[in-house]
């Protein structure tokens, strides 16, 4: 065993260069308009169609250390949040270039690390002011608007670019009864230095309108308390006013509230739909399915529980996707219950079982004779001998099959769901006795049936007792499935349902089998986004707003530290006693500008990808212009928000100042986004601080002479 | 057919240290460990070059474990450092660098090996005596009535491992958690002997560091399905627990060699299952409330226990067995035959909890010296590093409770010690030599080599091209930007010393560490108020550093003493 050690950080930082070149491959995945890629394997001539950062890295051959770290970071983000991976990948590239730039300018590595990480922290604190609270919840009974009404709307990306289209959204003025206006009225002044204080009024002057009285809200709350599904209210009233005397006020909890000179005016649309459209990021077809799923879940949980405890959440574990490649997109749909296919030979059984509640048994493992539970080691040296020859090997299975059948008959069970595979012979036998056995059932589905039918999953059929058997499951044919397709594959689709079960099956179809995976990924991304937004009870004002605020915030920080010198900089360094602490001021503007360039690149790529601009250069100029304005205004936050409202009123307000139409907004989810930033920067800084690579277990011979330059052996 | 090969003669090399190749590899190893040292240390990517997992680290434990060296001399060095790390966790790089520096410096002096070794030993005992004495100027006694210094110790440890990727807020959070976890392991009513409990680190990768937390008791990860099956708790203040280390899966693991022949109709599986169910009946009749098994429990036995109101928890894993047996007071049961009632233990309470995507069974014992540190970090590499760091920090705290002192960190102890030794060897050489045949000149030479090894070690903390100063009052470590205008106004350029105890506002008489300067006696006896005032000190574990110093000098002596390397090439 020989240890090889390669110094990777001589003049140019190889690790950072590798990172930025890997990240470059995912550039086109940023934003709502994603271009797909083909990855071809030169050896076996297979190719895959991918359209997300995760799938890209999964299919690339990243055997070197940096590539593996990148893959690990992207996978970790995906496993935890299912979204934000493209952002992560892009920022890794942008910031590794930024770090390299710093090195070229002679900034010590330790300073790059400290200033960049503190710079990002500062950004994360700053963007709290762009939180949009989701004041619970949805009121489906009152809900006349469905997602499909918004399907055609074109949601643009950049706030300054919102392109409206004919959305049939109804406008509604708030009256005294409305809850949202009350929650809005309590405002306070926060002393954030970034915002120009003259824009704000002191708290003492906050108007004491009668609306602010808490009583109506309490009343309303108590009224709503006994329904599971309440109205979701997005209190982002600031978008809906065109007045010049808008006052943006940051509440202590970080949420922004707006006060006009007159009584607060807020507008409302179907809030759940608005949230969904905002979070769809252009992928309406997937979000439409999520919307239907959430409504179904909400309905069934409303039936199940009389009263609500906490806000309604989208239960991801009770969503089940079922992919049907080869069918047109229009067959995609959402159904309550569990949909699966069974052999066409079961048609008669299903006809028999239809329209009556069946009793169900859930099997945790395989349903075969030789299956043993996990952790059971089968002895290989046991031979069974018998005196008579009539007991043959295959009769063992026969014996087992008839035993299983006896159990099913004794407990009057007509439906068996197994997580693993099922013996063919058993299926045959059961079919004969009008019993349905379904194998390879997803564990979440099993869980849902266990909860709803009262069945207790068991490992072996011998374990079945009366209290393990569930009841009330209905089996029906699922008619949406086109008949010709069924005949072709010799299978039929069926649907299993139980009263009160919140399991929802999402049927995904795609005429192009290669796109199936991407479609499923996109569905899950949307589902997780909505889940996360509902869980966190807040979203970001999206469409690049957050990133733009970061960009301008860093710009201001950089400029300020140029003028102020070393004041208050020492806390920016991990190790305050080092000489670096006193040199922070010298390098800080440079490093912050490099970090800001990363955001700049992010935004211009975003604009470029959405085809708002033909070239990145053009997009860059556009951003530069707004950046200058934002920085000059002294308060980027109010600049952004004013641009927002100006835009809305400018386009929509046809002279009637208090009747504003709302256009769909773009929202981003909070924690996954911030985590993606942190992960990206962490990875870049990790690689930046790495100076050598230690490869164990390599012989001299394994490193060929071309590569061996720079290797040292111990 | 066997092939015979002539035995090759062994290879014998004399004076291995003089070989250029050995010198070169030694300097590569020194470069690797030196570049990792301290909060600004550079990281290393460790992997096997064939797509195995990548570990990014700057810690000696991780680094040396995957550094398979072939050179015998390097092996001596890495093995003794690893031994030190396995006993004390901390100060591994310190030991390795000091050892390399000593070997290099002593070779340059040109004294005979015996003299050098003898003098090295004298100097080492001078150091240890000083560090252990009351007049020591670089050690602070710990008052367990306040957490301030302990927090500083943990914080210093965390910040010295950059690969954990923590920001300031996260460092504070984790430091507090580590200290809390440690305090939870200290028994409440200590008699004359304290037996510390255990902190179990529970992994939760992919989550934010800030979501990490400490809980008293034991967390057992369980699948969601099992969570559903956990029965509601009966009201009681104590629950009876049985803990099995034997597998209850119902298989026949010990059928031995050969073939077992059974006649038809006999089922061994059923026989074993019957035995298991008998065991279950005994557990039920003994009123056991909770059965835990290191391995798998047969589903039928689980079902049987459940129907009788007993919770069954299997696949607990070997790592949790010792703490579980400790907190519940159970004797792990190793057989399926009748269970002696004395093996049962008890717990106070339990509940289920969900953290991230994982479900846990939370056992709250009567005796509360076991706690679980639920540790989160964003990705695997950073999590592994953080886990190792947390273990080191917990260990350092345990060592501190035994010897309640901490040493000043940030290079100050090293420079201070060097100044003290220089002064001592100049001032009272006779008392050091004790008439064992070495001359005073030899002592001066060796003392210079020894002190400069310490000072070079302190200088290794600097990785960004700064220069090191020392002050002539305390002998502390100060860093300054390279090419600073010489000595015009040091207080303006400097901020604080390495450990953070002194600020540059005092006139301390700075000079370059590497430059030749007259020996001075650093101020001994740390003022009492010094420890109380500063709340952001960089501190090192006393016991670990003292041992590291000894190991480094002794290993260096061993390496210097080598005259032949005999290699068996067969």
PDB file of C-alpha atoms in Angstrom, chain A residues 117-118 120-122 124-125 128 571-574 674-675 678, chain B residues 151 155 158-159 165-177 208-212 378 386:
ATOM      1  CA  UNK A 117     -19.344  32.949   4.819  1.00  0.00           C
ATOM      2  CA  UNK A 118     -20.166  36.045   6.853  1.00  0.00           C
ATOM      3  CA  UNK A 120     -23.778  35.014   2.942  1.00  0.00           C
ATOM      4  CA  UNK A 121     -24.948  35.014   6.553  1.00  0.00           C
ATOM      5  CA  UNK A 122     -25.634  38.688   6.268  1.00  0.00           C
ATOM      6  CA  UNK A 124     -29.643  35.364   4.798  1.00  0.00           C
ATOM      7  CA  UNK A 125     -30.506  37.764   7.596  1.00  0.00           C
ATOM      8  CA  UNK A 128     -35.956  37.654   6.022  1.00  0.00           C
ATOM      9  CA  UNK A 571     -15.985  39.955  14.133  1.00  0.00           C
ATOM     10  CA  UNK A 572     -15.974  38.804  10.540  1.00  0.00           C
ATOM     11  CA  UNK A 573     -13.059  36.570  11.204  1.00  0.00           C
ATOM     12  CA  UNK A 574     -13.121  33.201  12.854  1.00  0.00           C
ATOM     13  CA  UNK A 674     -31.359  29.162   1.948  1.00  0.00           C
ATOM     14  CA  UNK A 675     -30.017  25.691   2.554  1.00  0.00           C
ATOM     15  CA  UNK A 678     -25.358  27.422   2.334  1.00  0.00           C
TER      16      UNK A 678
ATOM     17  CA  UNK B 151     -17.123  26.784  26.737  1.00  0.00           C
ATOM     18  CA  UNK B 155     -15.211  26.517  21.132  1.00  0.00           C
ATOM     19  CA  UNK B 158     -14.512  23.422  17.176  1.00  0.00           C
ATOM     20  CA  UNK B 159     -12.943  26.406  15.458  1.00  0.00           C
ATOM     21  CA  UNK B 165     -18.052  24.021   8.049  1.00  0.00           C
ATOM     22  CA  UNK B 166     -19.697  25.836  10.929  1.00  0.00           C
ATOM     23  CA  UNK B 167     -20.412  29.525  11.032  1.00  0.00           C
ATOM     24  CA  UNK B 168     -20.177  31.511  14.226  1.00  0.00           C
ATOM     25  CA  UNK B 169     -23.749  30.948  15.279  1.00  0.00           C
ATOM     26  CA  UNK B 170     -23.409  27.220  14.687  1.00  0.00           C
ATOM     27  CA  UNK B 171     -20.151  27.044  16.635  1.00  0.00           C
ATOM     28  CA  UNK B 172     -21.917  28.629  19.598  1.00  0.00           C
ATOM     29  CA  UNK B 173     -24.838  26.244  19.288  1.00  0.00           C
ATOM     30  CA  UNK B 174     -22.712  23.105  19.053  1.00  0.00           C
ATOM     31  CA  UNK B 175     -20.375  24.247  21.858  1.00  0.00           C
ATOM     32  CA  UNK B 176     -23.324  24.678  24.173  1.00  0.00           C
ATOM     33  CA  UNK B 177     -24.718  21.300  23.170  1.00  0.00           C
ATOM     34  CA  UNK B 208     -29.209  22.048   9.409  1.00  0.00           C
ATOM     35  CA  UNK B 209     -26.524  22.126  12.089  1.00  0.00           C
ATOM     36  CA  UNK B 210     -28.734  24.401  14.115  1.00  0.00           C
ATOM     37  CA  UNK B 211     -31.308  21.603  14.390  1.00  0.00           C
ATOM     38  CA  UNK B 212     -28.909  19.517  16.482  1.00  0.00           C
ATOM     39  CA  UNK B 378     -25.449  19.225   5.800  1.00  0.00           C
ATOM     40  CA  UNK B 386     -18.127  17.225  13.141  1.00  0.00           C
TER      41      UNK B 386
END
